[in-house]
Amino acid sequence: MKKDTTENKEYVIMESETITIYDVAREAGVSMATVSRVVNGNQNVKETTRRKVLDVIERLDYRPNAVARGLASKKTTTVGVVIPDIANSYFASLARGIDDIATMYKYNIVIANSDGEDGKEINVVNTLLAKQVDGLVFLAHNLSDKIRAEFSRTRTPIVLAGAVDPEDQIPSVNIDYTVATKEVTLELAKNNQKIALVAGPMVNAINGKERLVGYQEALAESGLTFSEGLVFETTYSYPAGLKLAERVKASGATAAVVTDDEVAVGLLNGLVNSGVKVPEEFEIITANNSVITEFTRPTLSSIEQPLYDLGAVSMRLLTKMMNKEEVAGKRVILPHGFVKRGSSK
Amino acid sequence: MKKDTTENKEYVIMESETITIYDVAREAGVSMATVSRVVNGNQNVKETTRRKVLDVIERLDYRPNAVARGLASKKTTTVGVVIPDIANSYFASLARGIDDIATMYKYNIVIANSDGEDGKEINVVNTLLAKQVDGLVFLAHNLSDKIRAEFSRTRTPIVLAGAVDPEDQIPSVNIDYTVATKEVTLELAKNNQKIALVAGPMVNAINGKERLVGYQEALAESGLTFSEGLVFETTYSYPAGLKLAERVKASGATAAVVTDDEVAVGLLNGLVNSGVKVPEEFEIITANNSVITEFTRPTLSSIEQPLYDLGAVSMRLLTKMMNKEEVAGKRVILPHGFVKRGSSK
DNA sequence: TTGTAGGCGTTATCAT
DNA sequence: ATGATAACGCCTACAA
């Protein structure tokens, strides 16, 4: 096609190769700068030439190349989202909140699953940064030192959602896990002597620690003694909870605070399957209040977290940072609540 | 910093501005071409110079700029994923399959929620194409003509997951919805005279039609008459199903085939809430066999779809297309099954 | 209001 | 094996 010597308009239109801002400029009889201006909504363009250019753009079906634009402007209008598992309803809800706000501010999100593993997290963060994302939303239940080190090497704005930075360097959006966990533990302490804490992997890590503290405070206030044997670590999945039911039951506990809804559903069903009556013989309170808490019978009592909002607010915060607005307060705490349903008395 | 006149190594190292392939080249005493070669694993580099370059890269903490690379190579190693709602567990599972395979082949995914709306779909497809994604996975229950028109304008590889192209132009990965729907309807026809079909919005659209056909075939084979009044359209969400329970019950149906798990859960709970005994008085079979089918009491019988695989296979197919391998067969049909659980007799 | 020209950080094609 | 030197498609002062 390039060899075609019939240099007329038809030629240009038929041309199936990439059409650039330059083609539009030539066809419209203006400079590429002008085309760039109309494409970017710059006001300094005479109305008639704007029309003319717009016409040509439509006729040639021209689409600005965002990659080239990104290279020239050093902005990609893309943000990275590191997420443990998009198939987990808790994180999926956050992701939806993030994407909606991102869309509102003309950003796209590139999502990378990390499975909450250090190695993968570092990997995806680096490839995301290599892709020049304008910002990063990091979802996790925990923030390892390695990942913190990685974060400190970049000037790309980052916000944490659902995890807190112990050093308080990185802005984050959360609820107060300590207080929330304490409250529900207190609730359970009304009717129970042995209350289990079913937490994610690494209860001893930063974020689990917050919950652990709340749990322990509640025990202390209730005059109950803390026992390692009542603390369970698990991965975040339904089967994991199901499997755990046996052990929790064997521990002698008559109630449990669970930090992930899918795990809670698993625990509930596992217990019920083996003949345990919930809430009569065993009470459960879960943590995320995702829709699935209403799916079960009995339904699951839960700490009430504004899931969608956690995502939405963190993205909103990120837009401010990307816009170099000074943000007041590095740590945003969203209000939480408690929804009593069928799994607790 | 740029004004600093002390032109020594310290200067370069301290420099906090972007460090480029050019900096590495200068520092290593080679040309940028050579640096590019080692970064890209080109074999034509003497081992000693490779070492030298690698050293400098580490010392300067150099990271290749993927945007510049994308502009020069015309490849972004990024694929777009258009998805109705990432918070819906069905789509979330597909997304996970997609991302895992994408990661395996060194691609990242940029996800865009479309809510299944024509307008948004067209919008996001265009911005994704503008971002020069190397390929596109389009998730939907339906493929509108408008979106087809949009697809025909680009040479970017596209694959459909969970939706079929009536014109059979665009490669797709699915199960056989007609057969699957027919099978479960037949199952319900054993014990029921009036069977409802609870489908997504636009049952009359392409994809809904496949299911509708299976539903009708089963009715015919069972000697039952089709009635418009037994076909329900709804959006894909738990509340939608919950709300629908009343109407379904009022229709006189004693069984329902549901095309979305969350809707099925809603229907189930709505029915049970109003005193209907499932499955004794009302049978339900849902369609996606996502984990939530095990959350409920009774558990939900379901068509068994390989959710993760649907995503994984479509991404695999896309990698082949992006790699310009000729793919055999535009339409991949994955096997489906049926899992009998508590909601059907 | 419009045009010119120099990047942006790589890749890729030729030479050497 | 290595090095110049164009692209790649757009943005953005700076001029006019």
XYZ file of C-alpha atoms (C1' of nucleotides) in Angstrom:
722
model
C 0.000 0.000 0.000
C 2.780 2.375 0.846
C 4.051 1.948 -2.706
C 0.817 3.255 -4.141
C 1.601 6.325 -6.153
C -1.878 7.728 -6.504
C -1.511 10.435 -3.914
C -5.086 11.460 -3.367
C -7.508 11.498 -0.523
C -8.809 8.088 -1.343
C -5.368 6.779 -0.793
C -5.253 8.132 2.688
C -8.647 6.853 3.574
C -7.970 3.378 2.298
C -4.677 3.224 4.085
C -5.078 0.665 6.831
C -1.872 1.445 8.658
C -1.861 3.431 11.842
C -3.123 6.898 11.300
C -1.476 9.546 13.390
C -1.945 13.065 14.475
C 0.245 13.942 11.561
C -2.136 12.449 9.015
C -4.965 14.448 10.491
C -2.909 17.623 10.380
C -1.993 17.185 6.727
C -5.523 16.289 5.744
C -6.972 19.260 7.599
C -4.330 21.638 6.343
C -3.103 22.592 9.793
C -0.121 21.748 11.938
C -0.029 18.806 14.265
C 0.129 21.224 17.166
C -3.302 22.460 16.281
C -4.664 18.966 16.028
C -3.162 18.210 19.408
C -4.893 21.256 20.781
C -8.332 20.298 19.614
C -7.845 16.737 20.754
C -6.907 17.987 24.192
C -9.635 20.557 24.376
C -7.324 23.530 24.361
C -9.362 26.723 24.033
C -6.888 28.525 21.829
C -8.307 27.251 18.589
C -10.551 29.133 16.215
C -13.954 27.557 16.098
C -13.831 27.023 12.350
C -10.526 25.225 12.402
C -11.693 23.158 15.318
C -14.643 22.019 13.254
C -12.437 21.298 10.307
C -10.072 19.193 12.392
C -12.880 17.373 14.141
C -14.304 16.522 10.746
C -11.079 15.011 9.546
C -10.653 13.116 12.789
C -14.005 11.512 12.307
C -13.467 10.874 8.640
C -10.123 9.198 9.196
C -11.363 7.485 12.340
C -8.365 8.828 14.185
C -7.707 7.663 17.729
C -4.987 9.278 19.812
C -2.345 6.796 20.855
C -2.323 6.781 24.634
C 1.098 5.198 24.795
C 2.732 7.955 22.825
C 0.802 10.457 24.829
C 2.008 8.810 27.997
C 5.592 8.980 26.937
C 5.406 12.613 26.011
C 3.353 13.783 28.941
C 4.701 11.387 31.550
C 1.192 10.505 32.544
C -0.541 7.265 31.728
C -3.938 7.910 33.319
C -3.632 4.388 34.613
C -3.329 3.241 38.191
C -2.186 -0.109 39.439
C -4.212 -2.163 41.873
C -2.453 -4.907 43.761
C -4.998 -7.287 45.203
C -4.651 -10.583 47.059
C -7.419 -12.315 45.158
C -9.981 -10.743 42.913
C -12.179 -13.830 43.293
C -12.626 -13.120 47.002
C -15.823 -11.155 47.459
C -14.296 -8.822 50.015
C -11.570 -7.664 47.686
C -13.842 -7.724 44.683
C -16.094 -5.192 46.391
C -13.166 -2.931 47.116
C -12.040 -3.274 43.535
C -15.415 -2.188 42.285
C -15.264 0.920 44.440
C -11.818 1.664 43.165
C -12.739 1.258 39.525
C -15.835 3.396 39.766
C -13.949 6.336 41.197
C -11.058 5.741 38.844
C -13.420 5.883 35.906
C -14.940 9.041 37.285
C -11.520 10.676 37.198
C -10.637 9.233 33.798
C -8.232 6.616 35.026
C -8.061 2.965 34.129
C -6.967 0.317 36.560
C -4.592 -2.520 35.935
C -5.214 -5.262 38.412
C -2.668 -7.778 39.600
C -3.374 -10.644 41.932
C -0.760 -11.188 44.599
C -2.249 -13.992 46.691
C -0.920 -11.953 49.564
C 2.507 -13.454 49.005
C 5.538 -11.274 49.508
C 7.320 -12.446 46.401
C 4.401 -11.890 44.076
C 3.626 -8.558 45.651
C 7.104 -7.265 45.010
C 7.007 -8.612 41.502
C 3.751 -7.023 40.489
C 4.569 -3.732 42.157
C 7.704 -3.557 40.090
C 6.086 -4.385 36.796
C 3.330 -1.920 37.575
C 5.871 0.782 38.283
C 7.732 -0.130 35.116
C 4.516 0.468 33.262
C 4.549 3.976 34.671
C 1.251 3.838 36.465
C 0.379 7.229 37.876
C -0.470 5.707 41.219
C -0.919 2.506 43.125
C -3.636 1.137 45.368
C -2.308 -1.652 47.486
C -4.830 -4.040 48.967
C -3.736 -6.411 51.657
C -4.365 -7.506 55.168
C -0.774 -7.005 55.934
C 2.240 -4.950 54.925
C 5.590 -6.676 54.954
C 8.880 -4.916 55.440
C 10.047 -5.978 52.029
C 7.121 -4.353 50.346
C 7.614 -1.229 52.416
C 11.187 -1.081 51.245
C 9.971 -1.332 47.677
C 7.509 1.482 48.216
C 10.123 3.772 49.668
C 12.107 3.599 46.442
C 9.503 5.234 44.316
C 7.873 8.596 44.165
C 4.736 7.174 42.650
C 1.794 7.911 44.944
C 0.609 4.870 46.839
C -2.328 4.293 49.113
C -3.114 1.307 51.221
C -6.626 -0.021 51.477
C -7.558 -2.464 54.168
C -4.079 -2.520 55.611
C -2.250 -0.099 57.835
C 1.303 1.095 57.699
C 2.900 0.587 61.097
C 5.375 3.361 60.366
C 2.572 5.600 59.253
C 4.473 6.698 56.174
C 2.055 5.490 53.560
C -1.453 6.894 53.454
C -4.105 4.315 54.124
C -7.826 3.878 54.302
C -9.209 1.526 56.895
C -11.612 1.017 59.675
C -10.378 0.737 63.232
C -9.786 -2.988 63.347
C -8.782 -3.003 66.974
C -11.929 -1.356 68.185
C -14.148 -3.306 65.816
C -12.668 -6.613 66.866
C -12.868 -5.652 70.494
C -16.518 -4.772 70.198
C -17.584 -8.037 68.677
C -15.449 -10.045 71.044
C -17.110 -8.231 73.908
C -20.426 -9.094 72.362
C -19.543 -12.751 72.327
C -18.107 -12.617 75.822
C -21.593 -12.041 77.155
C -22.472 -15.666 76.613
C -19.189 -17.440 76.119
C -16.108 -18.316 78.104
C -13.975 -19.682 75.319
C -13.931 -17.488 72.240
C -11.813 -18.388 69.234
C -10.128 -15.915 66.938
C -9.984 -17.162 63.375
C -7.637 -14.894 61.512
C -5.821 -14.802 58.211
C -2.311 -16.014 57.726
C 0.179 -14.413 60.049
C -1.924 -13.132 62.911
C 1.274 -11.770 64.207
C 1.825 -9.547 61.236
C 0.950 -5.885 61.399
C -2.645 -6.029 60.447
C -3.536 -9.223 62.216
C -1.950 -7.683 65.249
C -4.486 -4.909 65.356
C -7.230 -7.425 65.511
C -5.382 -9.556 67.982
C -5.018 -6.588 70.281
C -8.715 -5.845 70.164
C -9.468 -9.465 70.827
C -7.161 -9.567 73.811
C -8.412 -6.309 75.236
C -11.925 -7.636 75.133
C -10.923 -10.835 76.856
C -9.170 -8.911 79.565
C -12.102 -6.631 80.142
C -14.359 -9.626 80.367
C -12.113 -11.405 82.800
C -11.346 -14.168 80.360
C -7.883 -15.568 79.910
C -6.118 -15.517 76.598
C -5.024 -18.834 75.176
C -2.852 -19.454 72.123
C -4.893 -22.535 71.499
C -7.893 -20.453 70.608
C -6.173 -18.482 67.894
C -6.360 -20.023 64.423
C -4.530 -18.996 61.309
C -5.878 -19.828 57.897
C -5.938 -18.823 54.285
C -8.851 -16.791 53.009
C -11.164 -19.261 51.363
C -14.349 -21.194 51.907
C -12.709 -24.625 51.949
C -10.191 -23.404 54.501
C -13.004 -22.430 56.848
C -14.831 -25.655 56.243
C -11.785 -27.657 57.133
C -11.091 -25.570 60.189
C -14.471 -26.316 61.757
C -13.269 -29.589 63.199
C -10.294 -28.032 64.959
C -12.227 -25.088 66.270
C -14.839 -27.399 67.670
C -12.168 -29.569 69.278
C -10.642 -26.531 70.929
C -13.650 -26.283 73.181
C -14.540 -22.832 71.963
C -18.227 -21.955 71.874
C -17.879 -18.849 69.787
C -15.581 -17.364 67.169
C -14.569 -14.036 65.766
C -13.630 -14.538 62.118
C -11.737 -12.039 60.017
C -12.878 -13.136 56.559
C -16.415 -13.779 55.391
C -15.680 -16.740 53.183
C -13.822 -18.408 56.000
C -16.732 -17.642 58.292
C -19.181 -19.241 55.894
C -16.962 -22.283 55.745
C -16.722 -22.450 59.508
C -20.460 -22.043 59.876
C -21.317 -24.729 57.367
C -18.648 -27.035 58.708
C -20.033 -26.683 62.193
C -23.634 -27.101 61.122
C -22.686 -30.122 59.026
C -21.312 -31.828 62.094
C -24.461 -31.204 64.049
C -23.516 -28.085 65.947
C -26.405 -25.678 66.430
C -25.636 -22.078 65.542
C -26.097 -19.817 67.401
C -27.467 -21.918 70.250
C -24.319 -23.939 70.767
C -21.833 -21.853 68.866
C -21.831 -18.179 67.961
C -20.020 -16.672 65.018
C -19.317 -13.091 64.124
C -17.499 -12.303 60.927
C -15.719 -9.201 59.761
C -16.525 -7.861 56.334
C -20.278 -7.829 55.931
C -20.025 -8.710 52.257
C -23.225 -9.913 50.598
C -22.444 -13.521 51.322
C -23.231 -12.950 54.994
C -26.863 -12.922 53.921
C -26.590 -16.044 51.824
C -26.198 -18.467 54.692
C -28.676 -19.989 57.112
C -28.404 -18.778 59.738
C -27.203 -15.509 58.314
C -23.912 -14.219 59.639
C -23.602 -11.457 62.175
C -20.786 -9.206 61.131
C -18.704 -6.199 61.732
C -20.021 -3.725 59.222
C -17.352 -2.390 56.918
C -18.053 0.033 54.124
C -16.402 -2.201 51.546
C -17.201 -0.269 48.431
C -16.346 2.958 50.199
C -13.004 1.672 51.374
C -12.119 1.211 47.740
C -13.755 4.399 46.585
C -12.186 6.569 49.260
C -8.715 5.173 48.717
C -8.981 5.852 45.018
C -10.235 9.332 45.694
C -7.324 9.891 48.016
C -4.973 8.653 45.345
C -6.357 11.087 42.790
C -5.558 13.898 45.159
C -2.035 12.675 45.631
C -1.516 12.241 41.912
C -2.764 15.751 41.549
C -0.173 16.854 44.083
C -2.802 18.226 46.393
C -1.660 18.085 49.956
C -3.762 15.558 51.770
C -4.646 16.158 55.375
C -3.963 13.146 57.504
C -2.187 10.130 56.231
C -4.559 7.739 57.849
C -8.210 7.702 56.945
C -10.420 5.760 59.305
C -13.886 5.025 58.027
C -16.651 4.326 60.492
C -17.615 0.750 61.112
C -20.661 -0.845 62.643
C -22.098 -4.134 63.687
C -24.918 -6.008 62.041
C -26.543 -8.600 64.203
C -27.859 -11.503 62.225
C -28.636 -15.115 62.927
C -25.249 -16.478 63.882
C -25.039 -14.687 67.211
C -27.433 -14.428 70.122
C 20.028 19.316 40.646
C 20.429 19.685 36.943
C 22.446 22.804 37.590
C 24.970 20.907 39.653
C 28.316 21.283 37.977
C 30.238 18.574 39.776
C 30.150 16.071 36.940
C 31.181 12.910 38.692
C 29.721 9.538 39.422
C 28.338 10.676 42.716
C 26.321 13.213 40.894
C 24.689 10.592 38.743
C 23.944 8.312 41.610
C 22.458 11.043 43.714
C 20.387 12.259 40.831
C 16.786 11.526 41.686
C 15.383 12.244 38.264
C 14.421 9.474 35.926
C 17.361 7.363 34.996
C 17.320 6.044 31.475
C 18.987 3.486 29.354
C 21.268 6.283 28.293
C 22.532 6.848 31.825
C 23.322 3.192 32.139
C 25.147 3.207 28.819
C 27.317 6.159 29.740
C 28.073 4.787 33.157
C 28.996 1.375 31.778
C 30.995 2.821 28.940
C 28.923 1.188 26.235
C 26.235 2.312 23.811
C 22.560 2.321 24.658
C 22.097 -0.354 22.022
C 24.186 -2.707 24.068
C 22.305 -1.923 27.214
C 19.076 -2.567 25.368
C 20.460 -5.907 24.292
C 21.299 -7.102 27.747
C 18.011 -5.861 29.110
C 16.195 -7.818 26.443
C 18.286 -10.914 26.805
C 19.850 -10.691 23.378
C 22.593 -13.294 23.053
C 24.918 -11.111 21.019
C 26.669 -9.608 23.976
C 30.034 -10.582 25.325
C 29.715 -12.056 28.775
C 32.049 -9.532 30.361
C 30.185 -6.530 29.033
C 26.913 -8.100 30.040
C 28.183 -8.355 33.591
C 29.396 -4.806 33.512
C 26.069 -3.514 32.297
C 24.107 -5.605 34.762
C 26.254 -4.165 37.522
C 25.518 -0.608 36.549
C 21.826 -1.384 36.181
C 21.709 -2.616 39.714
C 23.835 0.184 41.027
C 21.712 2.866 39.418
C 18.521 0.965 40.171
C 17.533 1.280 36.552
C 14.067 0.187 35.475
C 13.141 0.030 31.807
C 10.261 2.315 30.963
C 7.496 0.121 29.613
C 5.705 3.035 28.015
C 8.674 4.026 25.892
C 9.206 0.402 25.102
C 5.588 0.114 24.085
C 5.838 3.044 21.753
C 8.960 1.762 20.078
C 7.968 -1.873 19.852
C 4.247 -1.418 19.335
C 3.567 -3.917 22.043
C 2.333 -3.109 25.512
C 2.202 -6.598 27.047
C -1.129 -5.518 28.422
C -4.546 -6.885 27.613
C -7.876 -5.297 28.297
C -10.645 -7.096 30.122
C -14.149 -5.753 29.778
C -16.319 -7.172 32.512
C -19.914 -6.479 33.530
C -19.190 -6.401 37.257
C -16.054 -7.503 38.992
C -17.976 -7.742 42.262
C -20.132 -10.534 40.860
C -18.594 -13.837 41.882
C -19.173 -15.424 38.500
C -17.203 -12.794 36.657
C -14.659 -12.510 39.406
C -13.828 -16.182 38.950
C -13.375 -15.731 35.245
C -11.202 -12.725 35.890
C -8.982 -14.731 38.158
C -8.512 -17.366 35.461
C -7.703 -14.669 32.960
C -5.150 -12.953 35.160
C -3.368 -16.151 36.083
C -2.801 -17.117 32.478
C -1.995 -13.544 31.547
C 0.665 -13.443 34.223
C 2.023 -16.745 32.992
C 2.544 -15.185 29.584
C 3.927 -11.929 30.970
C 0.869 -9.835 30.329
C -0.932 -7.499 32.669
C -4.645 -6.962 32.557
C -6.478 -3.698 32.718
C -9.991 -4.283 33.900
C -12.975 -2.116 33.083
C -16.454 -2.604 34.463
C -19.223 -2.186 31.926
C -22.335 -3.092 33.911
C -23.325 -4.858 30.739
C -24.509 -1.559 29.303
C -23.984 -0.863 25.642
C -22.810 2.672 26.119
C -20.244 1.851 28.744
C -19.036 -1.146 26.812
C -18.326 0.929 23.759
C -16.646 3.549 25.860
C -14.281 1.252 27.652
C -13.455 -0.720 24.546
C -12.397 2.486 22.884
C -10.272 3.710 25.724
C -8.656 0.303 26.010
C -7.871 0.308 22.329
C -6.520 3.825 22.641
C -4.204 2.493 25.293
C -2.901 0.076 22.709
C -3.712 -3.116 24.539
C -2.335 -6.099 22.681
C -5.617 -7.915 23.008
C -9.048 -7.831 24.548
C -11.106 -10.298 26.526
C -14.730 -9.367 26.448
C -16.951 -10.781 29.150
C -20.673 -10.536 28.796
C -23.844 -12.466 28.655
C -24.715 -10.789 25.457
C -23.154 -9.162 22.413
C -24.902 -6.162 20.964
C -24.668 -5.097 17.355
C -23.095 -1.826 18.360
C -20.277 -3.543 20.121
C -19.812 -5.892 17.194
C -19.482 -2.915 14.926
C -16.848 -1.498 17.219
C -14.943 -4.751 17.178
C -14.938 -4.936 13.421
C -13.069 -1.639 13.223
C -9.974 -2.893 14.913
C -7.342 -5.461 14.180
C -6.616 -5.983 17.844
C -7.281 -9.621 18.735
C -10.462 -10.099 20.721
C -11.969 -13.100 22.387
C -15.353 -13.468 23.976
C -15.786 -15.324 27.224
C -19.196 -16.383 28.385
C -20.915 -14.896 25.370
C -21.250 -16.115 21.824
C -20.998 -14.244 18.574
C -24.079 -14.936 16.500
C -22.137 -14.196 13.333
C -19.356 -16.443 14.473
C -16.743 -13.881 13.525
C -15.202 -13.383 16.924
C -13.580 -16.308 18.699
C -15.292 -17.248 21.897
C -15.052 -19.606 24.812
C -18.256 -20.943 26.285
C -20.191 -23.916 27.356
C -23.205 -25.051 25.373
C -25.847 -22.975 27.078
C -28.685 -24.432 25.073
C -27.914 -28.005 25.989
C -27.082 -27.163 29.574
C -30.304 -25.253 30.065
C -32.281 -27.970 28.367
C -30.841 -30.616 30.618
C -31.699 -28.903 33.859
C -35.125 -27.935 32.625
C -35.770 -31.582 31.801
C -34.599 -32.450 35.259
C -37.143 -30.102 36.768
C -39.850 -31.282 34.388
C -39.829 -34.632 36.135
C -41.670 -33.193 39.085
C -43.071 -29.891 37.900
C -45.642 -28.607 35.457
C -44.859 -24.931 35.686
C -41.181 -24.112 35.460
C -39.967 -20.543 35.506
C -36.947 -19.246 33.643
C -35.206 -16.483 35.539
C -32.773 -14.888 33.160
C -30.628 -11.817 32.934
C -31.688 -8.621 31.255
C -32.741 -9.098 27.668
C -33.623 -12.756 27.460
C -34.241 -12.023 23.855
C -30.708 -10.980 23.199
C -28.261 -13.389 21.642
C -27.018 -15.130 24.686
C -30.236 -15.253 26.582
C -31.744 -16.699 23.455
C -29.526 -19.749 23.637
C -30.809 -20.489 27.059
C -34.356 -19.697 26.089
C -34.137 -22.206 23.271
C -32.902 -24.935 25.575
C -35.635 -24.105 28.012
C -38.288 -24.278 25.336
C -36.970 -27.478 23.827
C -37.141 -29.132 27.201
C -40.684 -27.951 27.746
C -41.712 -29.306 24.369
C -40.094 -32.655 24.975
C -41.841 -32.859 28.289
C -45.183 -31.986 26.858
C -45.356 -28.717 28.759
C -46.580 -25.507 27.224
C -44.446 -22.421 27.059
C -45.780 -19.303 28.716
C -44.359 -15.800 28.569
C -45.581 -15.318 32.083
C -43.017 -17.787 33.369
C -40.031 -15.965 31.931
C -38.501 -13.353 34.194
C -35.876 -10.787 33.376
C -33.695 -9.300 36.055
C -30.393 -7.699 36.769
C -27.612 -9.825 38.159
C -27.619 -9.238 41.869
C -28.731 -10.750 45.136
C -31.314 -8.081 45.938
C -32.815 -8.484 42.487
C -33.381 -12.172 43.138
C -34.743 -11.520 46.572
C -37.251 -9.079 45.217
C -38.225 -11.390 42.399
C -39.268 -14.197 44.755
C -42.675 -12.709 45.276
C -43.470 -12.489 41.588
C -42.158 -15.917 40.805
C -44.229 -17.379 43.564
C -47.298 -15.526 42.323
C -46.782 -16.927 38.842
C -47.726 -20.327 40.078
C -44.393 -21.855 39.139
C -43.104 -24.646 41.348
C -39.592 -24.656 40.001
C -37.114 -22.302 38.388
C -34.072 -22.378 36.201
C -31.916 -19.386 37.108
C -29.055 -18.084 35.004
C -27.064 -16.297 37.686
C -26.007 -17.647 41.064
C -26.486 -14.477 43.042
C -29.967 -14.113 41.671
C -30.617 -17.743 42.540
C -29.497 -17.201 46.101
C -31.781 -14.219 46.321
C -34.681 -16.178 44.913
C -34.022 -19.054 47.274
C -33.818 -16.894 50.369
C -36.793 -14.833 49.301
C -38.848 -17.954 48.870
C -37.709 -19.508 52.114
C -38.339 -16.250 53.939
C -41.952 -16.336 52.846
C -42.394 -19.844 54.086
C -41.907 -21.816 50.903
C -40.129 -25.123 51.427
C -37.266 -25.782 49.070
C -37.060 -28.234 47.412
C -40.292 -29.825 48.640
C -42.549 -27.101 47.342
C -40.218 -25.338 44.981
C -37.126 -26.514 43.146
C -34.304 -24.310 41.992
C -31.411 -25.011 39.697
C -28.886 -22.299 39.026
C -26.297 -21.908 36.342
C -22.778 -21.059 37.350
C -21.795 -23.306 40.211
C -19.739 -20.582 41.830
C -18.767 -21.158 45.470
C -21.813 -19.370 46.747
C -23.964 -22.310 45.696
C -22.529 -24.100 48.716
C -23.109 -21.216 51.078
C -26.882 -21.500 51.201
C -29.229 -23.840 53.029
C -30.362 -25.781 51.192
C -27.371 -25.686 48.910
C -28.083 -24.887 45.298
C -28.140 -27.454 42.549
C -26.396 -26.045 39.551
C -25.207 -26.431 36.049
C -21.520 -26.987 36.451
C -19.432 -24.507 34.528
C -15.670 -24.461 34.594
C -15.554 -20.806 35.603
C -11.865 -20.419 36.166
C -11.163 -22.393 33.012
C -13.470 -20.272 30.918
C -11.275 -17.335 31.817
C -8.033 -19.238 31.555
C -8.832 -20.791 28.195
C -9.975 -17.524 26.676
C -6.778 -15.842 27.778
C -4.745 -18.715 26.394
C -6.587 -18.405 23.134
C -5.881 -14.703 23.104
C -2.161 -15.249 23.587
C -2.165 -17.428 20.506
C -3.968 -14.795 18.490
C -1.627 -12.071 19.690
C 1.203 -14.310 18.672
C -0.381 -14.600 15.226
C -0.687 -18.346 15.518
C -3.590 -19.616 13.508
C -6.204 -20.887 15.898
C -8.253 -23.890 14.932
C -11.925 -23.291 15.454
C -13.315 -19.957 16.361
C -15.654 -21.335 18.921
C -14.374 -23.217 21.921
C -16.996 -25.147 23.838
C -15.935 -26.329 27.252
C -17.713 -29.276 28.832
C -20.362 -28.594 31.404
C -21.992 -30.768 34.024
C -24.671 -30.782 36.623
C -24.232 -30.810 40.357
C -27.219 -31.927 42.300
C -27.458 -30.290 45.664
C -30.227 -29.517 48.094
C -32.412 -27.180 46.078
C -33.712 -29.834 43.712
C -35.238 -33.254 44.270
C -4.646 31.725 16.854
C -1.217 28.797 14.716
C 3.269 26.683 13.552
C 8.175 24.943 14.511
C 11.160 22.055 16.761
C 12.922 19.549 20.428
C 12.183 16.075 23.430
C 9.952 11.592 26.049
C 12.887 6.508 26.632
C 12.959 2.597 23.902
C 13.484 -0.513 19.883
C 15.358 -1.660 15.592
C 18.029 -1.184 11.346
C 22.299 -0.581 9.457
C 26.906 -0.185 9.554
C 31.348 -1.224 11.490
C 30.010 -7.981 19.325
C 29.026 -3.100 19.326
C 27.635 1.559 17.954
C 25.088 5.345 15.411
C 20.843 6.882 14.163
C 16.409 6.819 12.761
C 11.801 5.952 14.027
C 7.526 5.357 17.449
C 3.212 9.194 18.097
C 2.472 12.784 20.841
C 3.206 17.069 23.981
C 4.911 21.610 24.797
C 7.497 25.496 25.164
C 8.735 29.037 22.165
C 8.022 31.782 18.072
C 5.497 34.114 14.914
